[in-house]
mmCIF file of C-alpha atoms and ligand atoms in Angstrom:
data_model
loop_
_atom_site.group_PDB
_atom_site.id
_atom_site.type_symbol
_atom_site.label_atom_id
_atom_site.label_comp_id
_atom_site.label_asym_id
_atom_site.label_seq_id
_atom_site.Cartn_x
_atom_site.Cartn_y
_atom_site.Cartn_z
ATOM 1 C CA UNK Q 20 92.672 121.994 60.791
ATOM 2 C CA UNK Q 21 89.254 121.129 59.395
ATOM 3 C CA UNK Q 22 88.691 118.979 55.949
ATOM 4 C CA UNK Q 23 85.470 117.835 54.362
ATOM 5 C CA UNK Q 24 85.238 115.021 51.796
ATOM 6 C CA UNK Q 25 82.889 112.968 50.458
ATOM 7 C CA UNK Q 26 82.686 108.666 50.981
ATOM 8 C CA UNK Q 27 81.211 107.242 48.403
ATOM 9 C CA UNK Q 28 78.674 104.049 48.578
ATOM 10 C CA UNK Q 29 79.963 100.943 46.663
ATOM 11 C CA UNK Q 30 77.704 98.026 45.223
ATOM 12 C CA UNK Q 31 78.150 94.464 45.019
ATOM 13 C CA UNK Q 32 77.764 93.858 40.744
ATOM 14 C CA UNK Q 33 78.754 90.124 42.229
ATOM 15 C CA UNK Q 34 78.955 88.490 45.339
ATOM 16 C CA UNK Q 35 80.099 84.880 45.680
ATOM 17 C CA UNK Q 36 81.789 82.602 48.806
ATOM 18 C CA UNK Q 37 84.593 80.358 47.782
ATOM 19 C CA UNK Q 38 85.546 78.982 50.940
ATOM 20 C CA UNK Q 39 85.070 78.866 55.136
ATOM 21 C CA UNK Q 40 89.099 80.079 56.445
ATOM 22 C CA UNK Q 41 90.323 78.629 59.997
ATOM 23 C CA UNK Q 42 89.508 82.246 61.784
ATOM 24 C CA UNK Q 43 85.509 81.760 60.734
ATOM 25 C CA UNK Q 44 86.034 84.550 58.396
ATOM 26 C CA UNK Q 45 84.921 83.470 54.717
ATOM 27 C CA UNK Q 46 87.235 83.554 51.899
ATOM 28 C CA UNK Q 47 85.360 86.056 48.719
ATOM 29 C CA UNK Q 48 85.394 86.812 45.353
ATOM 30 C CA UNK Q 49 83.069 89.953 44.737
ATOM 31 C CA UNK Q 50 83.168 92.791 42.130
ATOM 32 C CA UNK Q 51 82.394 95.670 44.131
ATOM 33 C CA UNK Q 52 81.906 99.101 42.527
ATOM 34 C CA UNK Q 53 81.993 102.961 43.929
ATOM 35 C CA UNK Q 54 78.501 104.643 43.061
ATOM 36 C CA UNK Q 55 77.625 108.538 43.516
ATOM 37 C CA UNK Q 56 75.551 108.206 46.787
ATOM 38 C CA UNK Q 57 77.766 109.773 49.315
ATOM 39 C CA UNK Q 58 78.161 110.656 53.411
ATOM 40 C CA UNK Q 59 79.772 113.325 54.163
ATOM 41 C CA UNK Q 60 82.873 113.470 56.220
ATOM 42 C CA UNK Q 61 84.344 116.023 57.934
ATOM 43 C CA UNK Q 62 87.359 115.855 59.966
ATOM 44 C CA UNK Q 63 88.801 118.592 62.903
ATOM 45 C CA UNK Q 64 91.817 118.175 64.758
ATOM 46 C CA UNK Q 65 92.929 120.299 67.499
ATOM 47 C CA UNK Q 66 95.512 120.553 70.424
ATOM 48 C CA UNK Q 67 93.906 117.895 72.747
ATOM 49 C CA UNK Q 68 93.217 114.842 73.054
ATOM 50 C CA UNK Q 69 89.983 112.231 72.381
ATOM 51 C CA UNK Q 70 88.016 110.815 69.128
ATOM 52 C CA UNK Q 71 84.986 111.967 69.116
ATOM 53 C CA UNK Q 72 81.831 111.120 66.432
ATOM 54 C CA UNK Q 73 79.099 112.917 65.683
ATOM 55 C CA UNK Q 74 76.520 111.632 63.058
ATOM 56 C CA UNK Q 75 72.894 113.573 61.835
ATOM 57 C CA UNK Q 76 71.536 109.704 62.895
ATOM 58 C CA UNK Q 77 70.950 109.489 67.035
ATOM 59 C CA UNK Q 78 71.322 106.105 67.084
ATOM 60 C CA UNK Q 79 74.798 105.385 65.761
ATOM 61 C CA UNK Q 80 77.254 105.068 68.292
ATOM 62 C CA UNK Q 81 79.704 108.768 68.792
ATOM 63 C CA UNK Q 82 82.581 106.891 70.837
ATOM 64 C CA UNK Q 83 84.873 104.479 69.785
ATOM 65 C CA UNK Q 84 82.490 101.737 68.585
ATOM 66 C CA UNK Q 85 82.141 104.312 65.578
ATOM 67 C CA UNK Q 86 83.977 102.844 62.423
ATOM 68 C CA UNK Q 87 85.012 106.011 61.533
ATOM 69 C CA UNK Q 88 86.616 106.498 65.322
ATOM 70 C CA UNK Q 89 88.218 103.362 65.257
ATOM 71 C CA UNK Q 90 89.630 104.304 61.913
ATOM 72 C CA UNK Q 91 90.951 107.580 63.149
ATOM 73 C CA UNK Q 92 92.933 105.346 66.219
ATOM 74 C CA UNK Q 93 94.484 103.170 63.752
ATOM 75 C CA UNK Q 94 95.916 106.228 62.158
ATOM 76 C CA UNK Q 95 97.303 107.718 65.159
ATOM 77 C CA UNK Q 96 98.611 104.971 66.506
ATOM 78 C CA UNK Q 97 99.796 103.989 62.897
ATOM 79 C CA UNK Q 98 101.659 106.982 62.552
ATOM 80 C CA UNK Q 99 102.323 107.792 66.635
ATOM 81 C CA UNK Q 100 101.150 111.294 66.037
ATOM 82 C CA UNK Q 101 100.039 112.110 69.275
ATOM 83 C CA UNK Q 102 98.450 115.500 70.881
ATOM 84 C CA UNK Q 103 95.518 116.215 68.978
ATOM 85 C CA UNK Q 104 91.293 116.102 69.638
ATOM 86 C CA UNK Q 105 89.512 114.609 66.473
ATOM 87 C CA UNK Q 106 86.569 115.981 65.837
ATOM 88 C CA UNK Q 107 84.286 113.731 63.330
ATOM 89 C CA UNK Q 108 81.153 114.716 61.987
ATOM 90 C CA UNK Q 109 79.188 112.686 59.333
ATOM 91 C CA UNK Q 110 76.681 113.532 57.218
ATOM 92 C CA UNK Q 111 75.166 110.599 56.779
ATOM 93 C CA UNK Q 112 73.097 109.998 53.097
ATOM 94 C CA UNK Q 113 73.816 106.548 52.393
ATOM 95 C CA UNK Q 114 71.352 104.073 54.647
ATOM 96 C CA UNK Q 115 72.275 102.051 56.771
ATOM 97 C CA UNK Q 116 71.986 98.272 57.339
ATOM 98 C CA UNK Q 117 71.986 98.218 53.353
ATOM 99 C CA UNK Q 118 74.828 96.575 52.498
ATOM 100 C CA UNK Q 119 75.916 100.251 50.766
ATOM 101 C CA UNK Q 120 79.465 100.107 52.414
ATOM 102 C CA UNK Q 121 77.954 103.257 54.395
ATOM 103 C CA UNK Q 122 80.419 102.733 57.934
ATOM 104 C CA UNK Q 123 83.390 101.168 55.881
ATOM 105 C CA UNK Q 124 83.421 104.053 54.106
ATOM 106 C CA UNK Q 125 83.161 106.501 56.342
ATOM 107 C CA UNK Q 126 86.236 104.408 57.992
ATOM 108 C CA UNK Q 127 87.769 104.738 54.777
ATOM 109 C CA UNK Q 128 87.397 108.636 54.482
ATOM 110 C CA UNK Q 129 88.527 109.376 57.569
ATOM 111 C CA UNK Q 130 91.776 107.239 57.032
ATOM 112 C CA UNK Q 131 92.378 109.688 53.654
ATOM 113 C CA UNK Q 132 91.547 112.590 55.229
ATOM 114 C CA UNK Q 133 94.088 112.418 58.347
ATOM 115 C CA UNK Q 134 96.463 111.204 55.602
ATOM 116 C CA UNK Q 135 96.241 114.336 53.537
ATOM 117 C CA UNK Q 136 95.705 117.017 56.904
ATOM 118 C CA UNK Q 137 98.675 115.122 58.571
ATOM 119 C CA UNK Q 138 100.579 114.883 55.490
ATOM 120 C CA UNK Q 139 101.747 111.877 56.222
ATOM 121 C CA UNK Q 140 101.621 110.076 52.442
ATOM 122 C CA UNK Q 141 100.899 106.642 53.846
ATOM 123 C CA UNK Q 142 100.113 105.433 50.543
ATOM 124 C CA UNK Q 143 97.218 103.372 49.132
ATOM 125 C CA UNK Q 144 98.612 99.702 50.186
ATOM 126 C CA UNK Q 145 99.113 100.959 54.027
ATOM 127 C CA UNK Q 146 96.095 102.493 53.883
ATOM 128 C CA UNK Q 147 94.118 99.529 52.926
ATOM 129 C CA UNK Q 148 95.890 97.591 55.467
ATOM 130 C CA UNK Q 149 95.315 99.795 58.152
ATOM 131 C CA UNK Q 150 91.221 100.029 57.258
ATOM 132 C CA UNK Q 151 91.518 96.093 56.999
ATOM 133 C CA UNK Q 152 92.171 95.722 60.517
ATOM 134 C CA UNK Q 153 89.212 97.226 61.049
ATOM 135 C CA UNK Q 154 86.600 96.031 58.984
ATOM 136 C CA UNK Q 155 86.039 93.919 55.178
ATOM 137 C CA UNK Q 156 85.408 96.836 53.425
ATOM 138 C CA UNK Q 157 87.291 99.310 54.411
ATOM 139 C CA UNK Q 158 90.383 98.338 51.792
ATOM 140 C CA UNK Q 159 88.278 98.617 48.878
ATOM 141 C CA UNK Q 160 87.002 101.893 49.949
ATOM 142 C CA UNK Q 161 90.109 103.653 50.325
ATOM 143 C CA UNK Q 162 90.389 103.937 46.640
ATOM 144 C CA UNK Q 163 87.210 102.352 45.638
ATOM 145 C CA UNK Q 164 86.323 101.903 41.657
ATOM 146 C CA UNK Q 165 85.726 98.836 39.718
ATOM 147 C CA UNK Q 166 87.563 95.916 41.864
ATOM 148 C CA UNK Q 167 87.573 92.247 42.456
ATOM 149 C CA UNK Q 168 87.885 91.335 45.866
ATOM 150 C CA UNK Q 169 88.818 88.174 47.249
ATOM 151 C CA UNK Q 170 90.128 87.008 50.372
ATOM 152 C CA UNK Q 171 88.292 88.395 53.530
ATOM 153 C CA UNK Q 172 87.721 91.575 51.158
ATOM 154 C CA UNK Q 173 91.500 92.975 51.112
ATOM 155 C CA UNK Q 174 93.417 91.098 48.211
ATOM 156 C CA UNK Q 175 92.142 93.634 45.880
ATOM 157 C CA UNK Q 176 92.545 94.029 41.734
ATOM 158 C CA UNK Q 177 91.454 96.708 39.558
ATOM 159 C CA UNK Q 178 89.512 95.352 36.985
ATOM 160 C CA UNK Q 179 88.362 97.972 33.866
ATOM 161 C CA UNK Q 180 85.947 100.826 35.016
ATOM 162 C CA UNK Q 181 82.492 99.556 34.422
ATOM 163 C CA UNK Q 182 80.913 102.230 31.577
ATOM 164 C CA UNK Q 183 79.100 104.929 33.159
ATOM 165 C CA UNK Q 184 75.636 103.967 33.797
ATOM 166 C CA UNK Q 185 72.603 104.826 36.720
ATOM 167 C CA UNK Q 186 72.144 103.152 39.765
ATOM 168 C CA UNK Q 187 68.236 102.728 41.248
ATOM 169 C CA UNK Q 188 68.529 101.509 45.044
ATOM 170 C CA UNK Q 189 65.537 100.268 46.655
ATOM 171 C CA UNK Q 190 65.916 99.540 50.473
ATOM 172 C CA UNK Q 191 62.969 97.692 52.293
ATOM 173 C CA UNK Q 192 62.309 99.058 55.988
ATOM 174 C CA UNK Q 193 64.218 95.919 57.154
ATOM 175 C CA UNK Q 194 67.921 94.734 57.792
ATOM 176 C CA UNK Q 195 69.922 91.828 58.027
ATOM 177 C CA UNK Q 196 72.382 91.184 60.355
ATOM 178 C CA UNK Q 197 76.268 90.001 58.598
ATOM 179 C CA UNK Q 198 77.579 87.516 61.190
ATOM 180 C CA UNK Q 199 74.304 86.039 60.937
ATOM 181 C CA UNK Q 200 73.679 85.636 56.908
ATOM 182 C CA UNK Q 201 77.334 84.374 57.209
ATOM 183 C CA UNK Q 202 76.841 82.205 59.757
ATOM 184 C CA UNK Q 203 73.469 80.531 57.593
ATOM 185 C CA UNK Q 204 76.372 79.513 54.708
ATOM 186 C CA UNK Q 205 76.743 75.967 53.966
ATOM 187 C CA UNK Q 206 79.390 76.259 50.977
ATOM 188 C CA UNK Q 207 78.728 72.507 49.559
ATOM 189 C CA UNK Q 208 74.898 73.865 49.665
ATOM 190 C CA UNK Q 209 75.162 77.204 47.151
ATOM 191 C CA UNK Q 210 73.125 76.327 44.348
ATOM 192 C CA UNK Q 211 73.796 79.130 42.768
ATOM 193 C CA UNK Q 212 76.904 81.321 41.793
ATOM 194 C CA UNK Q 213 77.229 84.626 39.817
ATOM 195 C CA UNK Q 214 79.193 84.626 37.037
ATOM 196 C CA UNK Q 215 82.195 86.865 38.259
ATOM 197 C CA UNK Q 216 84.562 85.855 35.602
ATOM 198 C CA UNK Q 217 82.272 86.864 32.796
ATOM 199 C CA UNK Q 218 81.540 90.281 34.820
ATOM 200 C CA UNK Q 219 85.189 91.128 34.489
ATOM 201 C CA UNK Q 220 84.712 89.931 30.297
ATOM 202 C CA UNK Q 221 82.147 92.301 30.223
ATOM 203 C CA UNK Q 222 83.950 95.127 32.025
ATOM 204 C CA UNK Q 223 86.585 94.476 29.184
ATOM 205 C CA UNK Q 224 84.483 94.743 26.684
ATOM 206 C CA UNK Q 225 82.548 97.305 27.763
ATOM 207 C CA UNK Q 226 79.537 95.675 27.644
ATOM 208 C CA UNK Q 227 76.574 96.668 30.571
ATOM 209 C CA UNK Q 228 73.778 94.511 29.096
ATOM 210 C CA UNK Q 229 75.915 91.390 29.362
ATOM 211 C CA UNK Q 230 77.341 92.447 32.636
ATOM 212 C CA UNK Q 231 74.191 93.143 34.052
ATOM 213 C CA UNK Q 232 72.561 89.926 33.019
ATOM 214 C CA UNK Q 233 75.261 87.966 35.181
ATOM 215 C CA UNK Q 234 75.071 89.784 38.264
ATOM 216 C CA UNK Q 235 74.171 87.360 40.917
ATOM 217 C CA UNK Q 236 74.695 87.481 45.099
ATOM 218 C CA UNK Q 237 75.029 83.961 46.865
ATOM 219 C CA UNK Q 238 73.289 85.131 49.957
ATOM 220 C CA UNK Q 239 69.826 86.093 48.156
ATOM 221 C CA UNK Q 240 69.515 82.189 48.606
ATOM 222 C CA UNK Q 241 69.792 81.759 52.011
ATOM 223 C CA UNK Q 242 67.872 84.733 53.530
ATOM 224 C CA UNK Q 243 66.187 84.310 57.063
ATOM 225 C CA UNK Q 244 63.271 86.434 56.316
ATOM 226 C CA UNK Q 245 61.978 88.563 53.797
ATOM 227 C CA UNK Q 246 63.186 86.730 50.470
ATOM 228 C CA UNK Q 247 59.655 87.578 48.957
ATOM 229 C CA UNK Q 248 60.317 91.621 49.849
ATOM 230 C CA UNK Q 249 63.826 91.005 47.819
ATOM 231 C CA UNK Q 250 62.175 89.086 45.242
ATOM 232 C CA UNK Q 251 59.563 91.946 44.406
ATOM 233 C CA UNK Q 252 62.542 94.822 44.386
ATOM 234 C CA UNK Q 253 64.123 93.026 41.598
ATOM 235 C CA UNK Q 254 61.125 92.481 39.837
ATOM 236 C CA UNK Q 255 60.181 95.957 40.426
ATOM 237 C CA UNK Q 256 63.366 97.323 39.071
ATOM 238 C CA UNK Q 257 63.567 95.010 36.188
ATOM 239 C CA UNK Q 258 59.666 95.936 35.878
ATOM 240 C CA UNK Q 259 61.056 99.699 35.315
ATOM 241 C CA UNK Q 260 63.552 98.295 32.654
ATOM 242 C CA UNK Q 261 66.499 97.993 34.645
ATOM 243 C CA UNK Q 262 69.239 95.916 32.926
ATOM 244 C CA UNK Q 263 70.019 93.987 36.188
ATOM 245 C CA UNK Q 264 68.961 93.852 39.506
ATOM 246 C CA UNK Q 265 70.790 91.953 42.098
ATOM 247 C CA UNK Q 266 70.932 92.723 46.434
ATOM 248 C CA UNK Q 267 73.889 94.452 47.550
ATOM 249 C CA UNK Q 268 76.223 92.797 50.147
ATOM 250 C CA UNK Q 269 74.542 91.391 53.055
ATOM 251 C CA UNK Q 270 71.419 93.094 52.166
ATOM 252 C CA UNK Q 271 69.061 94.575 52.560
ATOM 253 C CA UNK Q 272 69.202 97.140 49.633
ATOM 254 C CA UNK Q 273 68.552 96.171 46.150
ATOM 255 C CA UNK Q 274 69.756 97.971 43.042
ATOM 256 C CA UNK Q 275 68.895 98.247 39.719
ATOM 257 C CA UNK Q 276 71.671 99.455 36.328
ATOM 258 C CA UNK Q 277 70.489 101.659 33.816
ATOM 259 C CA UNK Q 278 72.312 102.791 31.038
ATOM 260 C CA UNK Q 279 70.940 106.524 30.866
ATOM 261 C CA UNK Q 280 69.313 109.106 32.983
ATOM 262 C CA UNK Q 281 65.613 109.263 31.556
ATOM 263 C CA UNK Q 282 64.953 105.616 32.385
ATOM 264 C CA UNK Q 283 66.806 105.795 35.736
ATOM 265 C CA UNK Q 284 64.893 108.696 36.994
ATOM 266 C CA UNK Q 285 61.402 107.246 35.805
ATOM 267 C CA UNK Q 286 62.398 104.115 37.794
ATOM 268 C CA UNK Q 287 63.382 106.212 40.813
ATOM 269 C CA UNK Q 288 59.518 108.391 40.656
ATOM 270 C CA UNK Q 289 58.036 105.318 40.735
ATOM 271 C CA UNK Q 290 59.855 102.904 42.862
ATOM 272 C CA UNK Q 291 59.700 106.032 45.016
ATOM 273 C CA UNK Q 292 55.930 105.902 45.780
ATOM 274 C CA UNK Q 293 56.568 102.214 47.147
ATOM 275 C CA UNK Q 294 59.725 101.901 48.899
ATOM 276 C CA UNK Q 295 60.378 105.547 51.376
ATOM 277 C CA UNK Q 296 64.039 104.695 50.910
ATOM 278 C CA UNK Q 297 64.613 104.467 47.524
ATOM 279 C CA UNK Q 298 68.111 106.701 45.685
ATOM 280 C CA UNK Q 299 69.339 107.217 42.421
ATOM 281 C CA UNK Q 300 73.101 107.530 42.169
ATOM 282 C CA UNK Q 301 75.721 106.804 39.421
ATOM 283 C CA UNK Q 302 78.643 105.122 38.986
ATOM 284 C CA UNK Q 303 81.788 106.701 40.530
ATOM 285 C CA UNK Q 304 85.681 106.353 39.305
ATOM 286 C CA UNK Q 305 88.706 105.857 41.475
ATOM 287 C CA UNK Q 306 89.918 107.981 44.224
ATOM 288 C CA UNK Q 307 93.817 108.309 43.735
ATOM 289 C CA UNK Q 308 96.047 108.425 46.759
ATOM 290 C CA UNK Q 309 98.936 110.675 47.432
ATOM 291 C CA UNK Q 310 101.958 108.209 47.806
HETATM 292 O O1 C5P U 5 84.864 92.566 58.927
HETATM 293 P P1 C5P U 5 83.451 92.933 59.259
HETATM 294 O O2 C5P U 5 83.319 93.532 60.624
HETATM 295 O O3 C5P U 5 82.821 93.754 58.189
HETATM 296 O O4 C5P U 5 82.651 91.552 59.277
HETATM 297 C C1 C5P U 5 81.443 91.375 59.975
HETATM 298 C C2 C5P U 5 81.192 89.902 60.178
HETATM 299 O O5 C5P U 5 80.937 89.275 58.931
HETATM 300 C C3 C5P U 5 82.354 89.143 60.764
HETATM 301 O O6 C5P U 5 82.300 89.131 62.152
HETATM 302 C C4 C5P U 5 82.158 87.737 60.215
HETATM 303 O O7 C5P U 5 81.192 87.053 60.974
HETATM 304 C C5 C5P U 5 81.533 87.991 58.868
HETATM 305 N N1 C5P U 5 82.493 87.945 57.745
HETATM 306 C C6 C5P U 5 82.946 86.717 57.278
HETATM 307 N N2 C5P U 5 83.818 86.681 56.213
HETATM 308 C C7 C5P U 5 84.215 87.818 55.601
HETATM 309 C C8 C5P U 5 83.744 89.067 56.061
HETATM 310 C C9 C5P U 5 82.876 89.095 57.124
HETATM 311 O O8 C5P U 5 82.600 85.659 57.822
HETATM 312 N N3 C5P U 5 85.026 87.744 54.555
#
């Protein structure tokens, strides 16, 4: 049995730290949203036994440190189907180190994927629990969307899809690493927040100009190197008439909104000539789940 689907990237259109919890982990409330730029996934299982990963980048991991490996565990051991070699390969488009949601959502895909070949109709909320045990993102990328997400990234809500617009991303040829940008957050010390509830006004009213003047990420603030290399991508993209421009997650990718095609594709020639990693993807809907 062999499928092959697509996990989509997802953006931060706000990013904001309410609170430190008892485990260490931080308590959120983000608007993440599903974009075009996509990995692709593809899944074989066989009589046998053993997860193995292979990716079209050498350096990521093929055993069980994989996300996508560890994903595939949780389902079998989830579900105590038992007997069978899993054979996934990844295509792998979105960068990574970018903040893109590139391994949670290969996590994510895989966890769809054996839940459609196994027939086994876990359902979205299982699903999402099963990918949380695993890593932040992974819940919202089961389904993905337009979503606030609070909590360590799993108490999800769908908020209305954000209009269709163009995405300019704009990675430098550095990363930074999560436990530490986390571990730099003094939450008396954020200066400043985005506006998340007027994001979700905006997505209501169908508004991207408004929306994408409120985008903001709390950890542009405290970065441990490279703020000036951030700094110039947004001024770069809003330089190219992007609407907004805000970093993604923990960095280090920056993207711009545009609200058609002609002026997102100029953007993307000439952003292009400066930064080797540089995409142009649009926004992407909601994946439903078999229940
Ligand atoms: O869950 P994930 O593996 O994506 O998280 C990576 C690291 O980011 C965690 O080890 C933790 O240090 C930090 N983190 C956090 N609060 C969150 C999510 C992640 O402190 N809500």
């Amino acid at each position: 049995m062999t499928i092959t689907a697509p996990a989509y990237a997802k953006i931060n259109l706000s990013l904001d730290i309410v609170s430190k919890m008892d485990d260490g982990y931080h308590n959120m409330r983000m608007i993440m949203q599903s974009i075009s730029l996509c990995d692709e996934v593809t899944v074989q299982c066989e009589l046998g036994s053993g997860i193995t990963v292979q990716t079209d980048l050498s350096y990521l991991p093929g055993d069980e440190r994989n996300i996508a490996a560890k994903a595939a565990k949780a389902f079998f051991a989830h579900t105590g189907i038992d007997g069978y070699k899993t054979r996934i390969r990844i295509k792998k488009n979105i960068p990574v180190c970018a903040g893109l949601g590139g391994g949670s959502t290969d996590g994510a895909c895989v966890l769809r994927v054996l839940d459609e070949m196994f027939e086994t109709k876990l359902g979205h909320d299982l699903l999402k629990k099963l990918g949380g045990g695993i890593g932040s993102d992974i819940p919202f990328c089961i389904a993905g969307g337009t979503v606030l997400a609070e909590g360590k990234g799993d108490i999800l809500t769908e908020l209305s899809p954000i209009p269709h617009c163009y995405i300019v991303i704009c990675k430098p040829p550095f990363a930074f690493s999560t436990p530490e940008l986390f571990r730099r957050v003094k939450i008396d010390k954020i200066r400043a927040r985005p506006d998340t509830d007027g994001i979700i006004e905006s997505l209501k009213n169908g508004d991207l100009n408004d929306l994408s003047r409120r985008m903001y990420n709390v950890f542009e603030d405290i970065l441990p190197k490279g703020e000036r290399d951030i700094a110039n991508i947004k001024y770069a993209l809003l330089d190219q008439n992007a609407l907004g421009a805000v970093m993604t997650g923990t960095g280090s990718a920056v993207f711009g909104i545009f609200e058609n095609e002609t002026s997102a594709t100029n953007a993307y020639e000439n952003l292009k000539l400066i930064y080797k990693e540089c995409f142009l993807a649009e926004t992407a809907g909601k994946i439903e789940i078999p229940n």
